[in-house]
C-alpha cells in the first residue's frame, strides 16, 4: 500500500542576514500506515523544521525551498491554505516538546480541546464537552471534570503532556508528529507518556513520527528509524537492522555512543562538531567528522541506495564497501 | 488563594504606600521656596505680623507635631487653604477635577482606540504599510513635546483651517454648562439631552484631547506591537496553528487575549501619566483643570494647593496600580490562583 506520508526531495531554507541556512537539505522520507517511525539526530539536525514543513508552518525568514510532501496521495504543498488548514489538527496532529508552554495560559485546558471537536467535527457544545471529558479520561487524567476547568499552570508537566496528547488525538488524526514529547519529564512519567502514545496509536491505527534524541526510546518503541545529520537524511532502516548493522558512519558513531550496561541511554556526543548550515558547501555534511571520507564526498551529495530490504543509506564509503564485497 | 483574600491583601498593601506619600508631601512644605506665613500675610506685613501668622498656622511647633496636624487634617479632608483663592484647597480641587478627568478620559480613549488596533495590525502585518506608518507616528509622538504639538494643532486647526474653536476652556462663550451630574460636560450634556452643550463640549475637547492622546498613543502602540509579536512566536500559538484553528481565532482570540493582560497595566500607567501630565496641555488650552490650578499656585508660591496636587497625583497613581492589580486577578488566572 502507498505510504501515508511521502516526503520527497524536501528542502527548507532560512534566509538570514548572514546568508542562507539550509536547515533541511533534499530529504526523502516515507511514513507508512500504522507504523511508528523514529526520527533521530543531534540538536540542530533539522528534525523540528521537517515536522513543521509537513504542517506547512514554516514562517519567514524560512521557506520550503523545494521538493514535495504527499499525504495520502495529496500534494500538500499545492493545496490552497484553507484546505491545508482543514488538514492540520484534523488529519495531521502535533505533540510539542514543551507541553506547558504549548497550552494557552489563559484558556482552561478543557476548552482548548473542546473547541477542536467543534471546529473539525462540527459537534455541539454539549457533545464537544462530553467527548473532551471522555478523551481526558482516555489519556489517563483522573477526575476529568475537574481537570478540564484547570489552566495549564495548575497541572504538572506530565499532566500537561497528557492534555497535549488528548488535544492532538481529539479528532482522530491519521498522522501524529510527536516532537520530543518527553523532554523535561522524569523517567517514569516519560515512560508512561510513551506507552500512552503507542497504545493510542495502535488503537486508532494512526501513524506516529517520534522525534527524539534518545536511541533507547527508539529501540523500545519504533518500527523504523530515520537518522538525520545537519539537515541531511543519512540512513533509514527498520529498527533491528539499524541497531545490528548501522551502515552510515554517523549512525555507527551514534549507536556506539549508547552506554551499554546501565539503563541510562542518553545519547553521548558523536566526535566532532555539527557543521554550520550557513551557506553549507555541496556534498556530504558529515565529511569533516567522517573517518572514511573520500574526495568525492565534499563535492557531490551521496545518493541514497538500498542496502537491504528496508534499509537505505546515503554514503559513498558504505556503497563502495557493499559493491566490493557483496554479502548476497 | 481565593479572589476575596487576593483583594484584601492588595488593599492592605496600599496603606503603607499612602502613608509614605503624606510624608513626602509634608516635606514639600520645607522644600518649596518661600515662607507660607509670608505669602499669607501679604507683602506689606510687619515682622510681628508674620510671626503672629506663623503661630496661627502652627509653623513654630516641632516638626512631628506639625506633621501630625497635617496628617490628621488630610484624613479629615482638610488640605489647608489656598492663599490665592482664599478657599479650602479641597473645594478648589473638587471644582477642577472633572475638567481634568474629562480631558484625561478623552485622551485615553483616543490613545487606546487608535493605539491598540494599530499595534495589533502592525504586529500581524509586520513590515507592512501600517507597521511603517505606526512607526513614523510613534517617532512623532515621542519626539514632539505636548506644548509644541498643542500649539501646532491650535495654529493649524483653529487659526489656519478654522475647524477648531479658540483654545479657551471647556465651552464656547455663551454656552451654559449642562446640569451637573458627573461634572464631565460631554457626559452630562449627553445624559440630559442637551445637544448644544454636547456639541460645544466635544468641540472644545477635540484639540486638547488629540494633543494629549497623540503623545501617549506611541507607547501604547509600540508595546502592543512588541507584546503581540512575542505572543505570535510563542509555542501555544504555534500549537494553535498546528491544530488547524482559523487565523482569525488565533490572532484575535488566542493571541490578543494574552496580549491584553500586559496592556491593562499600560492603560493604568497611561491614565496616571495623563492625570498628572496634562499640566502643559491645560495651560496651552486654558483648560480649567487641576494642572492649571497647580501651575497658577506654583507661580504665586501658594504651598497648600501644590501639596494637595502632589498628594492627589500620588493617590491617583496608587489607586490605579491597585485597580490594575485587581483587574489582573480577574483576567489572568495565573496570578489569582498562584
Ligand atoms: N528561524 C530560524 N532562522 C534561522 N535558522 C533557523 C530558524 N529555525 C531553525 N533554524 C535552523 O534550522 C536548524 C534545524 O533546527 P531544528 O529545530 O529543526 O533542529 P532539531 O533537529 O529539531 O534540534 P533539537 O533537537 O535541538 O530540537 C537549526 O540548526 C537552525 O540553524
Ligand atoms: S564516507 Fe563520505 S559520504 Fe560517507 S559519511 Fe563519510 S563523508 Fe559522508
Ligand atoms: Mg527540535
XYZ file of C-alpha atoms and ligand atoms in Angstrom:
706
model
C 0.000 0.000 0.000
C 1.071 3.535 -0.644
C 2.745 5.188 2.393
C 0.600 7.638 4.336
C 3.190 10.387 4.075
C 5.688 10.688 1.245
C 8.309 13.379 1.609
C 10.435 13.713 -1.489
C 13.494 15.844 -2.036
C 12.286 18.321 0.592
C 14.468 21.349 1.293
C 13.841 24.067 3.839
C 15.966 27.203 3.950
C 16.110 30.206 6.259
C 17.185 33.453 4.654
C 19.114 35.282 7.342
C 21.261 38.389 7.258
C 24.400 36.256 7.244
C 23.257 34.037 4.407
C 21.031 31.071 3.690
C 20.705 28.380 6.333
C 19.982 25.060 4.660
C 18.143 23.554 7.624
C 16.744 20.648 5.598
C 18.643 19.503 2.530
C 16.703 17.461 -0.018
C 15.447 14.700 2.256
C 13.300 11.715 1.295
C 11.148 10.185 3.993
C 8.140 7.880 3.951
C 5.813 7.207 6.835
C 3.848 4.012 6.415
C 0.345 3.393 7.613
C 0.099 2.474 11.273
C 3.835 2.485 11.935
C 5.896 4.333 14.497
C 8.845 5.982 12.808
C 11.679 7.351 14.899
C 13.400 10.495 13.649
C 16.748 10.941 15.375
C 19.752 13.198 15.127
C 21.729 15.691 17.158
C 20.390 19.063 18.144
C 20.043 21.313 15.118
C 19.855 18.490 12.604
C 16.521 19.725 11.273
C 14.021 17.370 12.898
C 11.614 20.016 14.150
C 11.896 22.003 10.960
C 10.991 18.896 8.963
C 7.914 18.368 11.142
C 6.818 21.975 10.747
C 7.303 21.711 6.993
C 4.847 18.811 6.891
C 2.319 21.171 8.502
C 3.329 23.831 6.022
C 4.003 26.066 9.011
C 7.481 27.276 8.119
C 7.302 31.021 8.606
C 9.555 33.719 7.212
C 12.506 34.043 7.115
C 12.141 30.307 6.460
C 10.714 28.810 3.295
C 10.199 25.453 1.707
C 12.837 25.641 -0.976
C 11.883 22.572 -2.961
C 10.511 19.068 -3.032
C 7.087 17.637 -2.421
C 5.059 16.364 0.516
C 2.243 13.933 -0.220
C -0.254 12.972 2.422
C -2.478 10.047 1.454
C -1.604 10.842 -2.141
C -2.488 14.549 -1.960
C 0.215 17.080 -2.664
C 0.166 19.222 0.478
C 2.378 21.923 -0.969
C -0.112 22.545 -3.754
C -3.204 22.846 -1.556
C -4.894 26.198 -1.002
C -4.262 27.477 2.538
C -7.841 26.913 3.644
C -7.748 23.243 2.668
C -4.384 22.831 4.347
C -5.866 24.340 7.496
C -8.614 21.727 7.479
C -5.978 19.003 7.383
C -3.983 20.439 10.280
C -5.243 19.146 13.565
C -7.887 17.010 11.908
C -5.700 14.602 9.901
C -2.173 15.515 10.942
C -1.565 16.497 14.537
C 1.440 17.520 16.541
C 2.563 16.973 20.106
C 5.011 19.651 21.105
C 8.234 19.475 23.014
C 7.283 21.656 25.975
C 3.684 20.878 26.866
C 3.330 23.643 29.408
C 4.174 26.439 27.018
C 2.278 24.798 24.176
C -1.007 25.204 26.041
C -2.677 28.588 26.024
C -2.161 30.023 29.523
C -5.457 31.887 29.740
C -7.839 29.209 28.478
C -8.964 26.270 30.621
C -7.448 23.132 29.120
C -10.841 21.525 28.566
C -11.938 24.413 26.423
C -8.807 24.090 24.279
C -9.721 20.519 23.463
C -13.452 21.042 23.138
C -13.096 23.733 20.535
C -11.274 21.292 18.255
C -14.274 18.946 18.298
C -16.479 21.856 17.373
C -14.105 23.093 14.697
C -13.163 19.845 12.995
C -16.188 17.669 13.642
C -18.935 20.246 13.942
C -20.003 18.991 17.368
C -22.472 20.895 19.505
C -21.083 22.492 22.644
C -22.524 19.756 24.849
C -21.256 16.961 22.614
C -17.813 18.559 22.403
C -17.698 18.741 26.168
C -18.749 15.139 26.571
C -16.084 13.948 24.155
C -13.457 16.145 25.780
C -14.053 14.556 29.161
C -14.003 11.124 27.559
C -10.702 11.920 25.849
C -9.150 13.287 29.037
C -10.108 10.047 30.759
C -8.630 8.057 27.890
C -5.211 9.695 28.232
C -5.203 8.826 31.909
C -6.192 12.075 33.564
C -8.005 11.450 36.850
C -11.142 13.485 37.584
C -11.545 14.836 34.050
C -14.450 17.128 35.027
C -12.267 18.982 37.487
C -9.117 19.000 35.391
C -10.955 20.299 32.348
C -11.546 23.535 34.205
C -7.875 23.890 35.169
C -5.364 26.102 33.452
C -2.012 24.820 32.227
C -0.089 26.317 35.152
C -2.175 24.292 37.595
C -1.146 20.972 36.080
C 2.098 19.046 36.409
C 4.370 18.633 33.381
C 3.200 15.060 32.844
C -0.449 16.098 33.066
C 0.172 18.904 30.588
C 1.677 16.427 28.158
C -1.352 14.161 28.574
C -3.557 17.132 27.800
C -1.423 17.899 24.728
C -1.823 14.305 23.592
C -5.563 14.441 24.211
C -5.634 17.600 22.125
C -3.621 16.058 19.324
C -5.655 12.876 19.235
C -9.018 14.542 19.820
C -10.063 14.458 16.210
C -8.509 11.059 15.399
C -5.692 12.238 13.144
C -4.115 9.681 10.842
C -0.634 11.026 11.388
C 0.779 12.184 14.682
C 4.078 14.031 14.896
C 5.493 13.939 18.404
C 8.450 16.296 18.777
C 10.468 15.113 21.765
C 7.298 14.555 23.762
C 9.082 13.556 26.950
C 11.674 16.325 27.340
C 11.630 17.701 30.844
C 9.589 14.838 32.288
C 11.136 12.487 34.792
C 11.956 8.984 33.644
C 8.919 7.114 34.924
C 6.466 9.746 33.694
C 8.259 9.785 30.343
C 7.836 6.021 30.057
C 4.112 6.343 30.800
C 3.693 9.024 28.171
C 5.451 6.911 25.541
C 3.343 3.859 26.407
C 0.278 6.014 26.116
C 1.329 7.234 22.672
C 1.949 3.691 21.475
C -1.336 2.353 22.834
C -3.358 5.183 21.389
C -1.545 4.814 18.077
C -2.398 1.130 17.976
C -5.970 1.715 18.958
C -6.651 4.358 16.326
C -4.378 2.982 13.624
C -2.629 6.335 13.357
C 0.954 6.557 12.146
C 3.347 8.213 14.562
C 6.574 10.043 13.885
C 8.535 10.167 17.106
C 11.232 12.810 17.102
C 13.809 12.152 19.786
C 17.414 12.313 20.898
C 17.061 9.071 22.730
C 18.077 5.961 20.807
C 16.948 3.850 23.745
C 13.397 5.063 23.261
C 13.665 4.362 19.561
C 14.808 0.804 20.180
C 11.901 0.151 22.519
C 9.094 1.785 20.626
C 9.676 2.328 16.929
C 9.203 0.145 13.890
C 11.619 2.067 11.705
C 14.193 4.791 12.212
C 15.370 7.677 10.078
C 18.651 9.357 11.011
C 19.287 12.997 10.224
C 22.586 14.815 10.303
C 22.913 18.548 9.686
C 19.760 18.711 7.590
C 20.516 15.594 5.549
C 18.838 12.243 5.895
C 21.707 9.769 6.101
C 20.102 6.442 6.882
C 16.687 4.897 7.149
C 16.035 1.347 8.257
C 13.851 -0.937 10.334
C 14.860 -0.782 13.967
C 16.505 -4.166 14.103
C 18.857 -3.667 11.145
C 19.704 -0.158 12.233
C 20.939 -1.287 15.604
C 22.514 -4.540 14.370
C 24.152 -3.227 11.244
C 24.333 0.556 11.313
C 25.783 1.394 7.899
C 26.388 5.123 7.749
C 29.485 6.296 9.657
C 27.336 8.786 11.575
C 24.799 6.155 12.598
C 27.605 3.863 13.656
C 29.020 6.594 15.870
C 25.563 7.214 17.284
C 24.939 3.584 18.104
C 28.408 3.277 19.605
C 27.677 6.243 21.798
C 24.843 4.454 23.601
C 26.081 3.362 27.017
C 25.875 -0.411 27.079
C 25.428 -1.756 30.571
C 23.451 0.735 32.577
C 19.853 1.528 31.763
C 20.594 5.112 31.075
C 20.541 5.526 27.334
C 21.096 9.200 26.734
C 22.996 9.926 23.567
C 26.618 10.904 24.049
C 28.056 13.358 21.619
C 29.476 11.941 18.444
C 33.107 13.040 17.837
C 33.449 16.351 16.030
C 31.055 19.271 15.907
C 27.872 19.711 13.913
C 28.880 21.714 10.828
C 27.435 25.152 10.220
C 24.392 25.090 7.954
C 25.068 28.615 6.795
C 25.774 28.548 3.068
C 26.869 24.943 3.505
C 29.101 23.549 0.738
C 27.712 20.810 -1.500
C 28.395 17.193 -0.704
C 28.034 15.140 2.421
C 27.794 17.332 5.516
C 29.413 14.641 7.625
C 32.670 14.905 5.686
C 34.541 16.962 8.302
C 33.755 14.430 11.017
C 33.942 11.248 8.970
C 36.807 8.756 9.404
C 36.088 7.219 5.961
C 35.870 10.441 3.982
C 36.686 10.317 0.245
C 37.397 13.148 -2.193
C 34.032 12.858 -3.885
C 32.218 13.281 -0.552
C 32.911 17.015 -0.498
C 31.714 17.773 -3.989
C 28.597 15.746 -4.707
C 25.997 14.714 -2.186
C 25.780 10.900 -1.993
C 22.504 9.453 -3.293
C 20.664 7.036 -1.094
C 20.846 3.451 -2.104
C 19.141 0.347 -0.821
C 21.479 -1.786 1.220
C 18.953 -4.412 2.098
C 15.187 -4.576 2.204
C 14.006 -1.643 4.328
C 17.485 -0.293 4.736
C 18.706 2.735 2.815
C 21.932 4.664 3.254
C 23.453 7.733 1.664
C 27.224 7.301 1.824
C 29.981 6.711 -0.717
C 32.200 4.624 1.528
C 29.378 2.314 2.563
C 28.215 1.905 -1.006
C 31.755 1.158 -2.207
C 32.230 -1.443 0.502
C 28.926 -3.104 -0.351
C 29.705 -3.255 -4.051
C 33.223 -4.561 -3.384
C 32.098 -7.312 -1.045
C 28.513 -8.290 -1.736
C 27.084 -10.404 1.002
C 24.361 -11.864 -1.160
C -5.739 31.892 47.112
C -9.373 32.937 46.702
C -10.345 36.126 44.972
C -11.567 37.659 48.242
C -8.268 37.186 50.015
C -6.395 38.392 46.977
C -8.351 41.652 47.012
C -7.920 42.080 50.770
C -4.117 41.651 50.663
C -3.794 44.052 47.767
C -5.837 46.708 49.535
C -3.921 46.328 52.789
C -0.616 46.667 50.967
C -1.677 50.068 49.692
C -1.908 51.671 53.156
C 1.830 51.961 53.908
C 2.377 53.470 50.465
C -0.212 56.145 51.100
C 1.357 56.890 54.463
C 4.722 57.376 52.782
C 3.191 59.730 50.281
C 1.898 62.042 53.023
C 5.414 62.177 54.444
C 6.707 63.358 51.113
C 4.040 65.973 50.540
C 4.585 67.215 54.072
C 8.305 67.524 53.423
C 7.446 69.623 50.388
C 6.470 72.471 52.718
C 10.106 72.722 53.690
C 11.489 72.224 50.219
C 9.329 74.780 48.469
C 10.861 78.233 48.335
C 9.079 80.937 50.284
C 7.518 81.104 53.720
C 3.811 80.228 53.648
C 3.161 82.628 56.509
C 4.784 85.387 54.491
C 2.624 84.603 51.482
C -0.485 84.613 53.595
C 0.340 87.749 55.486
C 0.859 89.686 52.295
C 3.769 91.801 51.055
C 3.187 94.700 53.428
C 3.190 92.734 56.690
C 5.408 93.678 59.611
C 7.782 91.116 61.194
C 5.493 90.845 64.218
C 2.531 90.253 61.976
C 4.423 87.478 60.206
C 5.417 85.838 63.498
C 1.823 86.017 64.650
C 0.791 84.401 61.371
C 3.378 81.657 61.854
C 1.973 80.941 65.304
C -1.562 80.815 63.920
C -0.500 78.382 61.219
C 1.447 76.270 63.722
C 4.750 76.807 61.929
C 6.522 77.470 65.248
C 5.728 73.996 66.617
C 8.126 70.982 66.445
C 8.154 69.181 63.100
C 6.486 65.927 64.311
C 3.640 67.944 65.780
C 3.288 69.839 62.519
C 3.235 66.571 60.619
C 0.626 65.113 62.923
C -1.573 68.152 62.408
C -1.056 67.903 58.653
C -1.856 64.185 58.602
C -4.961 64.447 60.762
C -6.064 67.350 58.606
C -5.623 65.301 55.438
C -7.529 62.420 56.989
C -10.404 64.764 57.758
C -10.281 66.029 54.180
C -8.639 69.301 55.215
C -5.843 70.147 52.803
C -5.389 73.664 54.002
C -6.443 76.847 52.335
C -5.316 78.411 49.116
C -3.795 81.800 49.809
C -4.746 82.931 46.314
C -8.388 81.939 46.128
C -8.940 82.081 49.883
C -10.944 78.886 49.728
C -10.212 75.401 51.067
C -7.955 73.510 48.687
C -10.336 70.559 48.649
C -13.151 72.739 47.417
C -10.985 74.257 44.691
C -9.927 70.777 43.728
C -13.350 69.217 43.541
C -14.375 72.034 41.293
C -11.498 71.402 38.882
C -11.075 67.641 38.921
C -13.930 66.957 36.489
C -12.259 69.133 33.853
C -9.014 67.210 34.173
C -10.814 63.899 34.311
C -12.801 64.679 31.191
C -9.677 65.632 29.279
C -7.794 62.594 30.571
C -10.538 60.148 29.703
C -10.999 61.590 26.243
C -7.257 61.437 25.558
C -7.029 57.915 26.860
C -9.964 56.841 24.746
C -8.203 58.200 21.671
C -4.869 56.630 22.594
C -6.441 53.230 23.227
C -8.976 53.202 20.431
C -6.279 54.047 17.902
C -3.176 52.683 19.614
C -4.262 49.116 20.350
C -5.652 48.222 16.910
C -2.683 49.948 15.310
C -0.266 47.895 17.409
C -2.091 44.677 16.638
C -2.175 45.288 12.896
C 1.457 46.436 12.918
C 2.448 43.143 14.545
C 0.242 40.885 12.456
C 1.266 42.547 9.198
C 4.821 43.112 10.224
C 6.800 45.451 7.960
C 3.590 46.231 6.100
C 2.362 49.767 5.380
C 0.505 50.047 8.714
C 3.631 48.975 10.587
C 5.697 51.657 8.880
C 3.041 54.318 9.393
C 2.756 53.476 13.072
C 6.497 53.696 13.489
C 6.515 57.132 11.893
C 3.645 58.247 14.101
C 5.457 56.838 17.094
C 8.579 58.825 16.408
C 6.459 61.968 16.021
C 4.575 61.343 19.250
C 7.725 60.788 21.239
C 9.904 63.467 19.677
C 7.467 66.364 19.913
C 6.597 67.699 23.351
C 2.925 68.349 24.015
C 3.253 72.127 24.218
C 4.628 72.035 20.708
C 2.041 69.664 19.223
C -0.625 71.605 21.124
C 0.444 74.919 19.667
C 0.858 73.333 16.255
C -2.671 71.942 16.479
C -4.052 75.329 17.507
C -2.222 77.037 14.681
C -3.333 74.502 12.088
C -6.884 73.655 13.080
C -8.007 76.896 14.705
C -6.030 79.666 13.089
C -5.414 78.213 9.641
C -8.268 75.821 8.893
C -10.820 77.226 11.305
C -12.293 73.817 12.156
C -11.466 74.034 15.856
C -12.703 76.593 18.383
C -10.326 79.037 20.091
C -8.337 77.286 22.828
C -10.194 78.877 25.700
C -11.645 76.379 28.109
C -14.344 73.760 28.120
C -17.297 75.514 26.471
C -17.665 78.184 23.836
C -18.611 81.572 25.188
C -22.372 81.875 25.645
C -22.967 78.157 26.088
C -24.335 77.240 29.513
C -22.786 74.335 31.347
C -25.136 71.337 31.386
C -26.812 70.267 34.618
C -24.025 68.808 36.759
C -24.302 65.059 37.239
C -20.780 63.735 36.766
C -19.057 67.046 36.171
C -17.895 65.801 32.787
C -19.604 68.248 30.447
C -19.836 65.906 27.488
C -21.343 63.131 29.605
C -23.724 65.437 31.466
C -24.871 67.017 28.233
C -25.497 63.596 26.764
C -27.409 62.409 29.828
C -29.606 65.497 29.951
C -30.089 65.571 26.199
C -28.505 68.990 25.911
C -27.381 68.941 22.288
C -25.969 72.454 22.269
C -23.747 71.869 25.278
C -22.728 68.454 23.982
C -21.612 69.848 20.639
C -19.706 72.659 22.263
C -18.065 70.434 24.895
C -16.880 67.920 22.305
C -15.684 70.664 20.003
C -13.639 72.263 22.794
C -12.346 68.874 23.860
C -11.181 67.988 20.364
C -7.756 69.624 20.145
C -6.517 69.179 23.718
C -7.526 65.521 23.818
C -5.993 64.855 20.398
C -2.779 66.530 21.527
C -2.608 64.532 24.713
C -3.865 61.308 23.143
C -1.256 61.563 20.412
C 1.521 61.901 22.963
C 0.674 58.593 24.680
C -0.549 56.694 21.653
C 3.014 55.908 20.597
C 3.996 53.934 23.706
C 0.659 52.107 23.626
C 1.123 51.089 20.007
C 4.713 50.116 20.485
C 4.024 47.977 23.490
C 1.015 46.258 21.940
C 3.076 45.542 18.837
C 6.031 44.148 20.779
C 3.833 42.033 23.041
C 1.805 40.774 20.146
C 4.920 39.823 18.159
C 6.285 37.923 21.105
C 2.996 36.104 21.611
C 2.662 35.245 17.929
C 6.023 33.463 18.195
C 5.043 31.553 21.322
C 4.607 27.807 21.488
C 0.898 27.887 22.162
C 0.291 29.974 19.073
C 2.339 27.501 17.023
C 0.259 24.744 18.581
C -2.906 26.617 17.659
C -1.786 26.829 14.022
C -0.889 23.147 14.059
C -4.344 22.352 15.432
C -5.893 23.939 12.353
C -7.596 26.840 14.100
C -8.515 29.622 11.691
C -6.249 32.637 11.515
C -8.996 34.880 12.883
C -9.347 32.802 16.046
C -5.624 32.588 16.553
C -4.839 36.264 16.113
C -7.919 37.903 17.605
C -8.790 35.184 20.102
C -5.762 33.368 21.449
C -3.068 35.959 20.823
C -4.992 39.156 21.552
C -6.449 37.736 24.746
C -2.974 37.073 26.057
C -1.755 40.414 24.792
C -4.414 42.367 26.658
C -3.067 41.341 30.043
C 0.103 43.448 29.886
C -1.867 46.129 28.078
C -4.079 46.574 31.150
C -1.025 47.660 33.134
C -0.071 50.028 30.402
C -3.510 51.592 30.368
C -3.211 52.159 34.104
C 0.177 53.779 33.763
C -1.051 55.923 30.898
C -4.024 57.076 32.932
C -1.816 58.154 35.824
C 0.596 59.795 33.433
C -2.178 61.740 31.743
C -3.788 62.815 35.010
C -0.524 64.426 36.057
C 1.000 65.097 32.680
C -1.717 67.193 31.160
C -0.489 70.259 33.034
C 1.109 71.652 29.905
C -1.897 70.957 27.727
C -4.222 72.534 30.280
C -2.120 75.679 30.122
C -1.983 75.758 26.317
C -5.747 75.334 26.018
C -6.702 77.361 29.107
C -8.358 74.228 30.426
C -9.633 74.865 33.953
C -8.323 71.639 35.494
C -6.121 70.809 38.444
C -2.920 71.055 36.428
C -3.737 74.624 35.576
C -4.549 75.245 39.245
C -1.245 73.741 40.358
C 0.768 75.869 37.950
C -1.035 79.033 38.977
C -0.352 78.159 42.629
C 3.269 77.483 41.870
C 3.652 80.882 40.256
C 2.163 82.589 43.327
C 4.145 80.355 45.744
C 0.909 79.090 47.218
C 2.017 75.935 49.073
C -1.194 74.234 50.145
C -2.618 73.667 46.630
C 0.735 72.318 45.434
C 0.896 69.922 48.345
C -2.657 68.946 47.562
C -1.851 68.428 43.893
C 1.146 66.205 44.588
C -0.812 64.190 47.128
C -3.684 63.884 44.707
C -1.484 62.681 41.850
C 0.266 60.198 44.137
C -3.027 58.827 45.412
C -4.317 58.509 41.854
C -1.194 56.523 40.927
C -1.569 54.239 43.914
C -5.257 53.661 43.284
C -4.609 52.943 39.623
C -1.971 50.406 40.498
C -4.390 48.819 42.917
C -7.069 48.680 40.252
C -4.640 47.194 37.759
C -3.692 44.509 40.265
C -7.307 43.715 40.930
C -8.218 43.555 37.260
C -5.206 41.299 36.707
C -6.539 38.930 39.318
C -9.759 38.654 37.365
C -8.360 38.273 33.849
C -5.166 36.337 34.469
C -5.789 33.009 36.170
C -2.080 32.580 36.843
C -1.968 35.471 39.273
C -5.106 34.856 41.248
C -4.507 31.184 41.818
C -0.802 31.138 42.480
N 14.012 30.977 12.441
C 15.178 30.432 12.054
N 16.141 31.198 11.493
C 17.316 30.671 11.114
N 17.638 29.395 11.231
C 16.743 28.566 11.771
C 15.472 29.041 12.228
N 14.779 27.994 12.730
C 15.597 26.926 12.598
N 16.770 27.255 12.019
C 17.887 26.370 11.703
O 17.398 25.092 11.441
C 18.260 24.128 12.008
C 17.465 22.927 12.440
O 16.652 23.275 13.512
P 15.652 22.239 14.192
O 14.912 22.990 15.240
O 14.845 21.548 13.169
O 16.643 21.212 14.862
P 16.256 19.928 15.696
O 16.813 18.774 14.980
O 14.790 19.918 15.975
O 17.076 20.177 17.009
P 16.643 19.937 18.514
O 16.982 18.515 18.792
O 17.543 20.857 19.276
O 15.193 20.243 18.668
C 18.954 24.805 13.157
O 20.295 24.461 13.149
C 18.834 26.262 12.861
O 20.067 26.764 12.442
S 32.191 8.483 3.586
Fe 31.734 10.350 2.583
S 29.595 10.187 2.161
Fe 30.018 8.651 3.669
S 29.607 9.702 5.569
Fe 31.770 9.911 5.192
S 31.879 11.835 4.178
Fe 29.780 11.258 4.063
Mg 13.624 20.248 17.688
